[in-house]
Structures are given as structure tokens and as C-alpha cells.
Short mmCIF file of C-alpha atoms in Angstrom, two decimals:
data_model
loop_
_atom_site.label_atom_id
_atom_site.label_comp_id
_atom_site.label_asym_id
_atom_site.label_seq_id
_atom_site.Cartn_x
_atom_site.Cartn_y
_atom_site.Cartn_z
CA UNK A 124 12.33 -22.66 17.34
CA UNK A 125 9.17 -20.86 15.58
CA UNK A 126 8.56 -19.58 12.69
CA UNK A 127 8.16 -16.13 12.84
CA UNK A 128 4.66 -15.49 11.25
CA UNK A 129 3.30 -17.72 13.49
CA UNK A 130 4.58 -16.70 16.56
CA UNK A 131 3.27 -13.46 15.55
CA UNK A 132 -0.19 -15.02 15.01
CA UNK A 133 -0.37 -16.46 18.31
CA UNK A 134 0.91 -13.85 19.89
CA UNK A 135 -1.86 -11.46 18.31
CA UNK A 136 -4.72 -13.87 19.52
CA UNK A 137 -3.37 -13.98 22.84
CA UNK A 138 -3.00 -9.72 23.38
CA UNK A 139 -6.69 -10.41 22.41
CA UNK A 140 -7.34 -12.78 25.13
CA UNK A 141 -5.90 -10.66 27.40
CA UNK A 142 -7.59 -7.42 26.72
CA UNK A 143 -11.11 -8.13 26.02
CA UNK A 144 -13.82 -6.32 27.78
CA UNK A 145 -11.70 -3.05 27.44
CA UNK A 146 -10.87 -0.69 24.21
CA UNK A 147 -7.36 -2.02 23.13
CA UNK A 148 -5.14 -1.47 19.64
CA UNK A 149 -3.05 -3.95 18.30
CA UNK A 150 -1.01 -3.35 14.99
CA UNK A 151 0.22 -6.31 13.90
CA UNK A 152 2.99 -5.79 11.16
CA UNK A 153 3.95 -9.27 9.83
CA UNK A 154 7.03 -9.60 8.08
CA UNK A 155 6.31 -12.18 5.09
CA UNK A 156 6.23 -12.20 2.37
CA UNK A 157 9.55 -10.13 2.90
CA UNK A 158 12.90 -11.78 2.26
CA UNK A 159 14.61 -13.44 3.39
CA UNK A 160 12.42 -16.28 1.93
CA UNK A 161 12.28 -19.20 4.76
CA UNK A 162 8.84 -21.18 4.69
CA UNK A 163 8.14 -24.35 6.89
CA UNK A 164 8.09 -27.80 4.87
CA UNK A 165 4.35 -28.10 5.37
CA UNK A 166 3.27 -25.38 3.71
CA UNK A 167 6.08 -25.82 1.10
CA UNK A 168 4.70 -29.64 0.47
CA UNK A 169 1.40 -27.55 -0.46
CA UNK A 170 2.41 -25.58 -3.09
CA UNK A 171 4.68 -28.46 -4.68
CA UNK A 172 2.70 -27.66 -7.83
CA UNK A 173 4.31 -24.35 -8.22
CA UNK A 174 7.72 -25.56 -10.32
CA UNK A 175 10.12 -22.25 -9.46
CA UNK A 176 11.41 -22.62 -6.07
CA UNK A 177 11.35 -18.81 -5.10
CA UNK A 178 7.81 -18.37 -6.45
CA UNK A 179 6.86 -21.52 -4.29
CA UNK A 180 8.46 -20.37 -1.11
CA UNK A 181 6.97 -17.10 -1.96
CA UNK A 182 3.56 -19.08 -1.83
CA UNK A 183 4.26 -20.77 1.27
CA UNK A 184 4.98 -17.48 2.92
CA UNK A 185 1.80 -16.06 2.03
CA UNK A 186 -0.06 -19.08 3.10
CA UNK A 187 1.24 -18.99 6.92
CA UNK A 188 0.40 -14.85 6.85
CA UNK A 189 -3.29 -16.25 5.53
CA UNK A 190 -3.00 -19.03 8.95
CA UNK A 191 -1.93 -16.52 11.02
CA UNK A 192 -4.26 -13.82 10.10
CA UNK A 193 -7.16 -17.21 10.56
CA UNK A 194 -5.41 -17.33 13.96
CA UNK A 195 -5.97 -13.93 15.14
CA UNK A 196 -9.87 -13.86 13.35
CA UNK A 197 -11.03 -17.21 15.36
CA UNK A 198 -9.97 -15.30 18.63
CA UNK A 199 -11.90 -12.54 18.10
CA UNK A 200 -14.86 -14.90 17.55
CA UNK A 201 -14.25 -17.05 20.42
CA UNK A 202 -14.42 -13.80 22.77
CA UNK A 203 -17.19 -12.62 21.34
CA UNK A 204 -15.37 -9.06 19.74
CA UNK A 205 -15.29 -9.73 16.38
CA UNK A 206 -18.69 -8.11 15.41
CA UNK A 207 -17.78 -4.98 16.97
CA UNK A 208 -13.81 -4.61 15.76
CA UNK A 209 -12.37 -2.93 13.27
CA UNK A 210 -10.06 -5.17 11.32
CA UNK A 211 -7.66 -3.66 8.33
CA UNK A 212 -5.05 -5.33 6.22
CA UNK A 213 -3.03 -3.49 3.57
CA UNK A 214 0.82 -3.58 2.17
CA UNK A 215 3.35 -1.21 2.64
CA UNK A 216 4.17 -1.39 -0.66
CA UNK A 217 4.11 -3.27 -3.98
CA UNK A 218 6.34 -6.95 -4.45
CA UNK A 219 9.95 -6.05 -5.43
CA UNK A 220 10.35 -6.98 -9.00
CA UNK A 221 13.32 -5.09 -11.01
CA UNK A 222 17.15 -4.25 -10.41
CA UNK A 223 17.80 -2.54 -7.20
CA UNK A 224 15.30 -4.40 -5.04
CA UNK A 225 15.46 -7.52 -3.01
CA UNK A 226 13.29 -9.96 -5.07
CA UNK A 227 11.30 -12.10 -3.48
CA UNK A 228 9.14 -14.03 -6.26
CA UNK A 229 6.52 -11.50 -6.59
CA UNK A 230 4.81 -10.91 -9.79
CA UNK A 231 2.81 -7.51 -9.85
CA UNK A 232 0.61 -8.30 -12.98
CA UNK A 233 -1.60 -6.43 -14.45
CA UNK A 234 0.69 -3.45 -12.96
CA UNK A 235 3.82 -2.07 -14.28
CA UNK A 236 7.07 -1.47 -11.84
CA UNK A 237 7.71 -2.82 -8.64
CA UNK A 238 8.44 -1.59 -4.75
CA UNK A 239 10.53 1.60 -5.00
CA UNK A 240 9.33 2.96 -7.91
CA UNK A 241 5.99 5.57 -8.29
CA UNK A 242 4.31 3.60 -11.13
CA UNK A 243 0.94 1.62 -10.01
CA UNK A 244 2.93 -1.88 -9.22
CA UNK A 245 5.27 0.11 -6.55
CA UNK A 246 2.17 1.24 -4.74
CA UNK A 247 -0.90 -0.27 -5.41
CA UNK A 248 -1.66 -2.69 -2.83
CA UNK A 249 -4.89 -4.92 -1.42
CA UNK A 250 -6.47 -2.34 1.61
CA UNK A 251 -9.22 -5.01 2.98
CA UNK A 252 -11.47 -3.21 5.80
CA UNK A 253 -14.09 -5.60 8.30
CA UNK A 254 -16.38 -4.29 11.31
CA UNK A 255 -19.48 -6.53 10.89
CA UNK A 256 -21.85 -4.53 12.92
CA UNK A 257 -20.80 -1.29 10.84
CA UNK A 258 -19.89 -2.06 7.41
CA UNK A 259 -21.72 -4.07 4.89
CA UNK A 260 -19.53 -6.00 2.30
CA UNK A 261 -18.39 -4.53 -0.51
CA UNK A 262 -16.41 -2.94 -3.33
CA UNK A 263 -15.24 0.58 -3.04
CA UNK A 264 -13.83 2.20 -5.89
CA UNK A 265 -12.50 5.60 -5.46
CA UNK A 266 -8.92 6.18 -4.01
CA UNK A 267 -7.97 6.41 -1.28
CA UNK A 268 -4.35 6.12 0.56
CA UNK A 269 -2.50 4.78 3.67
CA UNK A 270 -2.52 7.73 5.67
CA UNK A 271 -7.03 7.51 5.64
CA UNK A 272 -6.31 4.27 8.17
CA UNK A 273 -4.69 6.92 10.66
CA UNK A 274 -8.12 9.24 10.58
CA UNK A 275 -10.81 6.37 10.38
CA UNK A 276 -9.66 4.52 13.19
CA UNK A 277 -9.16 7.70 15.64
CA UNK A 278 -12.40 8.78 14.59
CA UNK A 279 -14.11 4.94 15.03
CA UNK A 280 -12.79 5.05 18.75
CA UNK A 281 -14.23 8.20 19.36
CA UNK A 282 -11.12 10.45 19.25
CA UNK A 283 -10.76 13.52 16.85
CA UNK A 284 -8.27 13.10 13.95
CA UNK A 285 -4.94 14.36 13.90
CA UNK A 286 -5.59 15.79 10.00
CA UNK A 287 -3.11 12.92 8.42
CA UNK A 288 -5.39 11.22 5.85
CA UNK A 289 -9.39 11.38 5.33
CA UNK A 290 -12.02 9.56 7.76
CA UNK A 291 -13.17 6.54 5.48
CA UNK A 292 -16.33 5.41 7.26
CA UNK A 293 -19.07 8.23 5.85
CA UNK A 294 -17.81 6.96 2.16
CA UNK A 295 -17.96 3.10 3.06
CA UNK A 296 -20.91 4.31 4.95
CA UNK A 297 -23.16 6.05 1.93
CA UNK A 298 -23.49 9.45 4.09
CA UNK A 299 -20.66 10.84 1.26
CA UNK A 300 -20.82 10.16 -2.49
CA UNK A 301 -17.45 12.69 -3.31
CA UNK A 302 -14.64 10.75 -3.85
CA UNK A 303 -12.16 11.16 -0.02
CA UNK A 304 -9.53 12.91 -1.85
CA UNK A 305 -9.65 15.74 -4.58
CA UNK A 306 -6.07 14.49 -5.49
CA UNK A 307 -3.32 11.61 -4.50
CA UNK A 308 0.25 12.76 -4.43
CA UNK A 309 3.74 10.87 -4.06
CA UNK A 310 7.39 11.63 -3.75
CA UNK A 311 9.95 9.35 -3.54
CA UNK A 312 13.55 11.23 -3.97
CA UNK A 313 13.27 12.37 -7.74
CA UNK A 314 10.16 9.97 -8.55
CA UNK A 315 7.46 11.92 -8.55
CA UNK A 316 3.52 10.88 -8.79
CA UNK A 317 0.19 12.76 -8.78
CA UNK A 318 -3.54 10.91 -9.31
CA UNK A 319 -5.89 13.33 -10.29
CA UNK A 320 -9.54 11.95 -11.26
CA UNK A 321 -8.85 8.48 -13.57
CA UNK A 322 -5.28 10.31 -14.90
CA UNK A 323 -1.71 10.18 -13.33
CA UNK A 324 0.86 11.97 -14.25
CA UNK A 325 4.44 10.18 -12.77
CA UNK A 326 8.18 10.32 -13.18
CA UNK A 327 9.64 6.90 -12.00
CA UNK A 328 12.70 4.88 -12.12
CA UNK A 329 14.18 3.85 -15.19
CA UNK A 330 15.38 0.14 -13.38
CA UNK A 331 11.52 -0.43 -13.91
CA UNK A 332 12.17 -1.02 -17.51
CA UNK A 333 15.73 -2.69 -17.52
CA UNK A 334 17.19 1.16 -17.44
CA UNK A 335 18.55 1.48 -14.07
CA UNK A 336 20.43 5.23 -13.53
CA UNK A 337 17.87 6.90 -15.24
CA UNK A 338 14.86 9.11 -14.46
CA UNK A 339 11.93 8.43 -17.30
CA UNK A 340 9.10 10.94 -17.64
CA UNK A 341 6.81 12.88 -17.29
CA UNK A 342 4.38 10.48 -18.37
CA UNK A 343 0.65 10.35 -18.46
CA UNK A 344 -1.89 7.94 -18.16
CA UNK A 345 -5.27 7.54 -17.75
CA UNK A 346 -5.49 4.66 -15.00
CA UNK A 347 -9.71 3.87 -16.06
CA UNK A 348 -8.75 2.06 -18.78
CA UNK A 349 -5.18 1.82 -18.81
CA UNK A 350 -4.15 0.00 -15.34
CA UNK A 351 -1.00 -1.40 -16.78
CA UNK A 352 0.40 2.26 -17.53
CA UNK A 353 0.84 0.94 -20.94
CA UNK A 354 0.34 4.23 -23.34
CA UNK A 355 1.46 7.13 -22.21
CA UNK A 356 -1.11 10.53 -23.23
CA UNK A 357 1.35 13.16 -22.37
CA UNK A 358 2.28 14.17 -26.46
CA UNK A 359 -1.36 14.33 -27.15
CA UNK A 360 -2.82 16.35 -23.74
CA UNK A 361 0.15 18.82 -23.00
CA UNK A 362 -2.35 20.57 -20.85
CA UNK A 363 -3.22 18.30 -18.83
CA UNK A 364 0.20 17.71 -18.48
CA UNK A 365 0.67 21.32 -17.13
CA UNK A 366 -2.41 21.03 -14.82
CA UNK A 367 -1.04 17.90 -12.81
CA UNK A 368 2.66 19.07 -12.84
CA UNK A 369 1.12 22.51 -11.66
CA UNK A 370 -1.12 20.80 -8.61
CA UNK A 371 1.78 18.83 -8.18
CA UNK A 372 4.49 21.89 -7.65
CA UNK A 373 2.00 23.51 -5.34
CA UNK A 374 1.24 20.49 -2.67
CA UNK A 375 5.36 19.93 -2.88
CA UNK A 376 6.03 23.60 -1.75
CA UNK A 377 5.19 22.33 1.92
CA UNK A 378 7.87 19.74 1.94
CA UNK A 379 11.09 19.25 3.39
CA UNK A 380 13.95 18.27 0.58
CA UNK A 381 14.03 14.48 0.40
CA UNK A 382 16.62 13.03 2.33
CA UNK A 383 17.01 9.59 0.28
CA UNK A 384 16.34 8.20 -2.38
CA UNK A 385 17.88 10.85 -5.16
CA UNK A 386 20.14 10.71 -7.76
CA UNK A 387 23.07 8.77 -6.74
CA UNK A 388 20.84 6.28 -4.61
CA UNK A 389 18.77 5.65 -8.02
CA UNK A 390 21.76 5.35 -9.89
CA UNK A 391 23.04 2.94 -7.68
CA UNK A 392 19.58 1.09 -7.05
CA UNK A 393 19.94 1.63 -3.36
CA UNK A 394 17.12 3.67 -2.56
CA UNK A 395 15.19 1.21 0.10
CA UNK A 396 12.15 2.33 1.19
CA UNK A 397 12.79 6.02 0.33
CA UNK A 398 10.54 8.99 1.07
CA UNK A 399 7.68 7.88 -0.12
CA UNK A 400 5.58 11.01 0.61
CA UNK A 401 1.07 10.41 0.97
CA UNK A 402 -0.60 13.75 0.62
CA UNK A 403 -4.54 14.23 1.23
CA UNK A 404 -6.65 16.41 -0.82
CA UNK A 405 -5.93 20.14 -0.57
#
């Protein structure tokens, strides 16, 4: 028997092995830190410090996705392609936290909510991006989504994008100083979300706050100095309100009617994954 995350590590390094000295993809989706929570009793012995069992194997999970990701770095070294690859890493979605989802010992601080839901903790995730011979290291601080890992790598490998999501490289790059996106928009059944600028205007699940069944907003928050979603501006800028819902209303005229995740699902806290819709700039 293996453990799964590192079976997927070595497995990685070796479609490596195998294909250098030719263009190849490899998307490697690990599973952990998803439940169910199983860690091997090395890695658990590591994080005996951490008292709460969950939040340990939790811990220990993330430590064998940090090996195996190690794994699959030192191959590209040893066959001379890491300079020239493009390596990303992001989340599908923030940890599971509230009523309705399948905890697994994540804690989404400073954020507010959790997976399923269309505040900042249900999708705000790491998005880590290395080509040595391209990129320089750094911060990048404007927005951007999932959907920009589509364009960027079809356009690094010399193909033409398929219009899903904005080409990162001239940002990362310094040839573009505008932010990639004029706007950021979600939908996720009845949860709604929309990032203009530094506000966000967002209707979310109501199991978020220990009110499962219930749909709370609109609410409004400037995310620049308010990251937690902690005071909500909507009383005092009604017209911003009206802008966002407005922008909103228009980019959602183009979409199909959500096929999970409504009402009843919320209700019943079974909405999964949902439709969680990832519009580019209009």
C-alpha cells in the first residue's frame, strides 16, 4: 500500500522523466488536504505538538502535499527543465469550515466563511506562479482568478487563448500596469459575488454565521482595509450598492440558470461544489 499523495508525487516526477526533451503538460491535482483525513505516522509524529487530532492530521496532510510537490521540483532540476517550466499551484477553493461542509481542520483566518460560500474564506486561495528564466520573484497584488491559468499557459506555449480568463505574464512581466480584470464576478446557486476595484458587494450563505437555510445580504465591503468582511458599507453607500448589483445583473444575463446549489440545497447544506461561476472583465 501507498499513500496516495505520494504516489502522486512520484508518479509526477516520473511523467517528467519520461518526457523531457519534448513540450509536455502535466496537471497534477492532489487530493489532500481533502477528507477523508488519513496521514502516515511519520509525518503525524511531526506535528505531535499540535494538541487537536483533526488539526494535526490536517498538518500532516499538508506536509506530504509540501514532500510531494519537493518530489516533483528536484526532478525538474535533475533533468535540467526547471529553469525553463512553468510551475503553478493554487486551491480550488477555501478549507471547509461551517455546517454543510465536510470539515477537515481548516481554519481560514483572517477570512470570514468557508468552501461553499461567496465570502473571501470560500474563495480566496494561495495562486503561487515559478518559471525562473521568465519571472522574477515577487508579490503581485491586483486580482486575478482561476480561469487567467487557462490563458497564460496557452499563450506561454505559444498557442492563442481560447478567451476563458486574462494572459497573466505582461502584468507579472511590467509590459501592463492596468489591473487583468476591470471586474471579478461569482455565482454559486443564489450566492452571489462581484469585486469591483478594493469593494465587493456579495450575498452568501447564512451557515457561514451559524444561520444555515438562510440567504444574508446584499452586503458591502471594502476588501483594502477590511479583509475579514467585518463591517458591512451597504447602509451608508446605497449607490455603490446599485452600481455593483447593476454590473452584476448585466455579466449574469449571459448565463445559463444554475443547476445546483439553490434554495433547497442551501437549506439543506448540500450544495457541494456548486456552480461556482469565474467571469473576466467585460
Amino acid at each position: 500500500l501507498d499513500h496516495t499523495t505520494d504516489a502522486f508525487g512520484r508518479e509526477a516526477a516520473a511523467f517528467i522523466e519520461r518526457h523531457q526533451g519534448k513540450p509536455w503538460f502535466l496537471y497534477l491535482a492532489f487530493n489532500a488536504v481533502h477528507t477523508p483525513m488519513q496521514a502516515t505516522p511519520e509525518r503525524l509524529a511531526k506535528m505531535a505538538a499540535i494538541t487537536d487530532k483533526q488539526r494535526r492530521t490536517y498538518a500532516a496532510m499538508m506536509l506530504a502535499m509540501d514532500d510531494a510537490i519537493g518530489v516533483v521540483r528536484a526532478k525538474l532540476a535533475a533533468t535540467g527543465q526547471e529553469q525553463n517550466t512553468l510551475v503553478t499551484f493554487i486551491s480550488d477553493n477555501g478549507g471547509p469550515t461551517m455546517e454543510g461542509v465536510t470539515v477537515n481542520g481548516s481554519n481560514n483566518a483572517p477570512l470570514r466563511g468557508s468552501k461553499r460560500t461567496t465570502l473571501e474564506g470560500g474563495f480566496r486561495v494561495p495562486f503561487l506562479m515559478s518559471w525562473p528564466a521568465k519571472l522574477k520573484p515577487g508579490v503581485y497584488e491586483k486580482p486575478v482568478i482561476q480561469l487567467d491559468l487557462t490563458a497564460t499557459a496557452l499563450i506561454a506555449s505559444g498557442n492563442e487563448s481560447t478567451g476563458d480568463g486574462e494572459n497573466l505574464l505582461p502584468h507579472l512581466l511590467g509590459e501592463k500596469t492596468d489591473a487583468p480584470h476591470d471586474a471579478l464576478y461569482w455565482r454559486f446557486g443564489e450566492q452571489t459575488a462581484i469585486r469591483m476595484g478594493d469593494f465587493k458587494l456579495v450575498r452568501y450563505d447564512g451557515a457561514a454565521e451559524g444561520k444555515p437555510g438562510t440567504l444574508l445580504g446584499p452586503a458591502l465591503y471594502n476588501l483594502s482595509t477590511d479583509i475579514g468582511e467585518t463591517k458591512d458599507l451597504a447602509p451608508e453607500m446605497p449607490d455603490k450598492v446599485k452600481e455593483l448589483q447593476a454590473k452584476w445583473d448585466t455579466w449574469n444575463q449571459g448565463n445559463v440558470v444554475p443547476l445546483w446549489g439553490g434554495k433547497e440545497k442551501r437549506a439543506k447544506g448540500k450544495g457541494g461544489k456548486g456552480m461556482k461561476k469565474k467571469g473576466k472583465k467585460k
